[in-house]
Amino acid sequence: MKATKNEQPFITDVQELRSRARAHLDDGAVTPAYRGDVKQTIDILQTVLATEIVCVLRYTMNAVAAAGISSDSVKEEFDQHAKEEQEHARKVAERINQLGGRPNFNPEGLVSRSASQYVEAPNLVEMIKENLVAERIACEHYSELIRYFGENDPTTRVMMESILVNEEEHANDMHDLLVAHEGRPSLPQR
Ligand SMILES: [Fe+2]
Ligand SMILES: [Fe+2]
């Protein structure tokens, strides 16, 4: 980008940017333009990672355990969600790594790091209900995080926004399944 004599260049001089990047090679993707609190961001993303792993486990277990009349389509839905939760976990882990952290996949303490719970439901309808609860918790938690990251960490914010879109679909899918299997809406209709 070229700047005329009296104008301030829009971006910092390219040479300067390059030498700064070289001087902080250890910082990986975290450059001086990063306005977030790196340590705090990594800590937050570790809880998101744990939440996503718990979701993978719950949906996978549900897909295997789902039984009864017309459970095939529900099994398929659970499997699909498990796959998507796995993708979320991977994205979040990659971001932690980019920020210089070590993604925590340790099964020890997993549930206490997670925002959602791992509940063993006794039947199909209860499974669907538990998943709906977990999805609603994820939606609320992630909405908060998106506001927190704001302009200070747009990369993490955009990632969380893309995950949130998917969690809202999941919540909607679970709600539809519940209506189909219970014959009535479980949430108040607006
Ligand atoms: Fe997810
Ligand atoms: Fe989800």
CSV table of C-alpha atoms and ligand atoms in Angstrom, one decimal:
chain,number,residue,atom,x,y,z
A,1,MET,CA,0.0,0.0,0.0
A,2,LYS,CA,1.4,3.3,-1.0
A,3,ALA,CA,1.0,6.5,0.9
A,4,THR,CA,1.6,10.0,-0.5
A,5,LYS,CA,3.8,12.3,1.4
A,6,ASN,CA,1.4,14.0,3.8
A,7,GLU,CA,-0.9,11.0,4.4
A,8,GLN,CA,-0.5,8.5,7.1
A,9,PRO,CA,-0.2,5.1,5.6
A,10,PHE,CA,-3.3,3.0,6.3
A,11,ILE,CA,-1.3,0.0,7.4
A,12,THR,CA,2.1,-0.2,9.1
A,13,ASP,CA,5.0,-0.3,6.7
A,14,VAL,CA,5.4,-3.8,5.3
A,15,GLN,CA,9.1,-4.0,6.2
A,16,GLU,CA,8.3,-3.1,9.7
A,17,LEU,CA,5.5,-5.8,9.8
A,18,ARG,CA,7.9,-8.4,8.4
A,19,SER,CA,10.6,-7.7,10.9
A,20,ARG,CA,8.1,-7.7,13.8
A,21,ALA,CA,6.8,-11.0,12.6
A,22,ARG,CA,10.3,-12.4,12.5
A,23,ALA,CA,11.1,-11.1,15.9
A,24,HIS,CA,8.1,-12.9,17.4
A,25,LEU,CA,8.2,-16.2,15.6
A,26,ASP,CA,7.5,-18.0,18.9
A,27,ASP,CA,4.2,-16.2,19.2
A,28,GLY,CA,2.7,-18.1,16.2
A,29,ALA,CA,-0.5,-16.4,15.1
A,30,VAL,CA,-0.5,-13.9,17.9
A,31,THR,CA,0.7,-10.6,16.5
A,32,PRO,CA,0.9,-7.2,18.2
A,33,ALA,CA,-2.4,-6.4,16.4
A,34,TYR,CA,-4.1,-9.0,18.6
A,35,ARG,CA,-6.0,-7.0,21.2
A,36,GLY,CA,-7.4,-9.9,23.2
A,37,ASP,CA,-6.0,-11.4,26.4
A,38,VAL,CA,-4.3,-14.5,25.0
A,39,LYS,CA,-4.2,-16.5,28.2
A,40,GLN,CA,-7.8,-15.7,29.0
A,41,THR,CA,-8.8,-16.6,25.4
A,42,ILE,CA,-7.0,-19.9,25.6
A,43,ASP,CA,-8.7,-20.7,29.0
A,44,ILE,CA,-12.1,-19.9,27.6
A,45,LEU,CA,-11.5,-22.0,24.5
A,46,GLN,CA,-10.5,-25.0,26.7
A,47,THR,CA,-14.0,-24.9,28.2
A,48,VAL,CA,-15.5,-24.7,24.8
A,49,LEU,CA,-13.3,-27.7,23.7
A,50,ALA,CA,-14.5,-29.7,26.7
A,51,THR,CA,-18.1,-28.8,26.0
A,52,GLU,CA,-17.8,-30.0,22.4
A,53,ILE,CA,-16.1,-33.2,23.4
A,54,VAL,CA,-18.8,-34.0,26.0
A,55,CYS,CA,-21.4,-33.3,23.1
A,56,VAL,CA,-19.5,-35.8,20.8
A,57,LEU,CA,-19.6,-38.4,23.6
A,58,ARG,CA,-23.3,-37.8,24.5
A,59,TYR,CA,-24.6,-37.9,20.9
A,60,THR,CA,-22.5,-40.9,20.0
A,61,MET,CA,-23.7,-42.8,23.0
A,62,ASN,CA,-27.3,-41.7,22.2
A,63,ALA,CA,-26.9,-42.8,18.6
A,64,VAL,CA,-25.9,-46.3,19.7
A,65,ALA,CA,-28.5,-46.5,22.6
A,66,ALA,CA,-31.5,-45.1,20.8
A,67,ALA,CA,-34.1,-47.9,20.4
A,68,GLY,CA,-37.8,-48.2,19.9
A,69,ILE,CA,-40.4,-47.3,17.4
A,70,SER,CA,-39.2,-45.0,14.7
A,71,SER,CA,-35.8,-44.5,16.3
A,72,ASP,CA,-33.9,-44.9,13.0
A,73,SER,CA,-34.3,-41.3,11.9
A,74,VAL,CA,-33.4,-40.2,15.4
A,75,LYS,CA,-30.3,-42.3,15.4
A,76,GLU,CA,-29.3,-40.7,12.1
A,77,GLU,CA,-29.8,-37.3,13.6
A,78,PHE,CA,-27.7,-38.1,16.7
A,79,ASP,CA,-24.9,-39.5,14.5
A,80,GLN,CA,-24.9,-36.3,12.3
A,81,HIS,CA,-24.7,-34.1,15.4
A,82,ALA,CA,-21.9,-36.2,16.8
A,83,LYS,CA,-20.0,-35.6,13.6
A,84,GLU,CA,-20.6,-31.9,13.7
A,85,GLU,CA,-19.6,-31.6,17.4
A,86,GLN,CA,-16.4,-33.4,16.5
A,87,GLU,CA,-15.7,-30.7,13.8
A,88,HIS,CA,-16.4,-28.0,16.3
A,89,ALA,CA,-14.0,-29.6,18.8
A,90,ARG,CA,-11.3,-29.8,16.1
A,91,LYS,CA,-11.8,-26.1,15.0
A,92,VAL,CA,-11.5,-24.9,18.6
A,93,ALA,CA,-8.4,-27.1,19.3
A,94,GLU,CA,-6.8,-25.7,16.2
A,95,ARG,CA,-7.5,-22.1,17.4
A,96,ILE,CA,-6.0,-22.9,20.8
A,97,ASN,CA,-2.9,-24.2,19.1
A,98,GLN,CA,-2.7,-21.1,16.9
A,99,LEU,CA,-2.8,-18.9,20.0
A,100,GLY,CA,0.2,-20.9,21.4
A,101,GLY,CA,-1.8,-23.0,23.8
A,102,ARG,CA,-2.0,-26.8,24.1
A,103,PRO,CA,-5.6,-28.1,23.6
A,104,ASN,CA,-6.7,-30.0,26.6
A,105,PHE,CA,-8.1,-33.4,25.5
A,106,ASN,CA,-7.4,-35.0,28.9
A,107,PRO,CA,-10.4,-37.1,29.9
A,108,GLU,CA,-9.6,-36.4,33.5
A,109,GLY,CA,-11.7,-33.4,34.7
A,110,LEU,CA,-13.4,-33.2,31.3
A,111,VAL,CA,-16.9,-32.9,32.6
A,112,SER,CA,-15.9,-30.2,35.1
A,113,ARG,CA,-14.3,-28.1,32.3
A,114,SER,CA,-17.4,-28.5,30.2
A,115,ALA,CA,-20.4,-26.1,30.1
A,116,SER,CA,-22.8,-29.0,29.3
A,117,GLN,CA,-23.4,-32.2,31.2
A,118,TYR,CA,-23.1,-35.8,30.3
A,119,VAL,CA,-26.5,-37.3,31.3
A,120,GLU,CA,-27.5,-40.9,30.7
A,121,ALA,CA,-31.1,-40.7,29.6
A,122,PRO,CA,-33.3,-43.8,30.1
A,123,ASN,CA,-35.3,-43.6,26.9
A,124,LEU,CA,-35.5,-41.9,23.5
A,125,VAL,CA,-37.6,-38.9,24.5
A,126,GLU,CA,-35.4,-38.2,27.6
A,127,MET,CA,-32.3,-38.4,25.3
A,128,ILE,CA,-33.8,-35.8,23.0
A,129,LYS,CA,-34.7,-33.6,26.0
A,130,GLU,CA,-31.2,-33.8,27.4
A,131,ASN,CA,-29.7,-32.9,24.1
A,132,LEU,CA,-32.0,-30.0,23.7
A,133,VAL,CA,-31.0,-28.7,27.2
A,134,ALA,CA,-27.3,-29.1,26.2
A,135,GLU,CA,-27.7,-27.3,23.0
A,136,ARG,CA,-29.5,-24.4,24.6
A,137,ILE,CA,-26.7,-24.1,27.2
A,138,ALA,CA,-24.2,-24.1,24.3
A,139,CYS,CA,-26.1,-21.4,22.4
A,140,GLU,CA,-26.3,-19.2,25.5
A,141,HIS,CA,-22.7,-19.7,26.5
A,142,TYR,CA,-21.4,-19.1,22.9
A,143,SER,CA,-23.5,-16.0,22.4
A,144,GLU,CA,-21.9,-14.5,25.5
A,145,LEU,CA,-18.4,-15.5,24.3
A,146,ILE,CA,-19.1,-13.9,20.9
A,147,ARG,CA,-19.9,-10.6,22.7
A,148,TYR,CA,-16.8,-11.0,24.8
A,149,PHE,CA,-14.4,-11.5,21.9
A,150,GLY,CA,-16.0,-8.6,20.0
A,151,GLU,CA,-13.4,-6.6,18.1
A,152,ASN,CA,-10.5,-7.7,20.3
A,153,ASP,CA,-10.3,-11.1,18.7
A,154,PRO,CA,-12.3,-11.2,15.5
A,155,THR,CA,-10.8,-14.5,14.3
A,156,THR,CA,-12.0,-16.3,17.5
A,157,ARG,CA,-15.3,-14.5,17.3
A,158,VAL,CA,-16.0,-15.5,13.7
A,159,MET,CA,-15.2,-19.1,14.5
A,160,MET,CA,-17.6,-19.0,17.5
A,161,GLU,CA,-20.3,-17.4,15.3
A,162,SER,CA,-20.0,-20.2,12.8
A,163,ILE,CA,-20.3,-22.8,15.6
A,164,LEU,CA,-23.2,-21.0,17.1
A,165,VAL,CA,-25.2,-21.1,13.8
A,166,ASN,CA,-24.7,-24.9,13.9
A,167,GLU,CA,-25.7,-25.2,17.6
A,168,GLU,CA,-28.9,-23.3,16.9
A,169,GLU,CA,-29.7,-25.7,14.1
A,170,HIS,CA,-29.0,-28.6,16.6
A,171,ALA,CA,-31.3,-27.1,19.2
A,172,ASN,CA,-34.0,-26.7,16.5
A,173,ASP,CA,-33.5,-30.3,15.3
A,174,MET,CA,-33.9,-31.6,18.9
A,175,HIS,CA,-37.0,-29.5,19.4
A,176,ASP,CA,-38.6,-30.8,16.2
A,177,LEU,CA,-37.8,-34.4,17.2
A,178,LEU,CA,-39.3,-33.8,20.6
A,179,VAL,CA,-42.5,-32.5,19.0
A,180,ALA,CA,-42.6,-35.5,16.6
A,181,HIS,CA,-42.1,-38.0,19.5
A,182,GLU,CA,-44.1,-36.3,22.2
A,183,GLY,CA,-46.7,-34.8,20.0
A,184,ARG,CA,-46.5,-31.4,21.6
A,185,PRO,CA,-44.1,-28.5,21.7
A,186,SER,CA,-42.0,-28.4,24.8
A,187,LEU,CA,-41.1,-24.8,24.5
A,188,PRO,CA,-43.6,-22.0,24.8
A,189,GLN,CA,-44.8,-20.9,21.3
A,190,ARG,CA,-44.3,-17.3,20.5
B,1,FE,FE,-20.9,-28.0,19.0
B,2,FE,FE,-24.6,-28.9,19.1
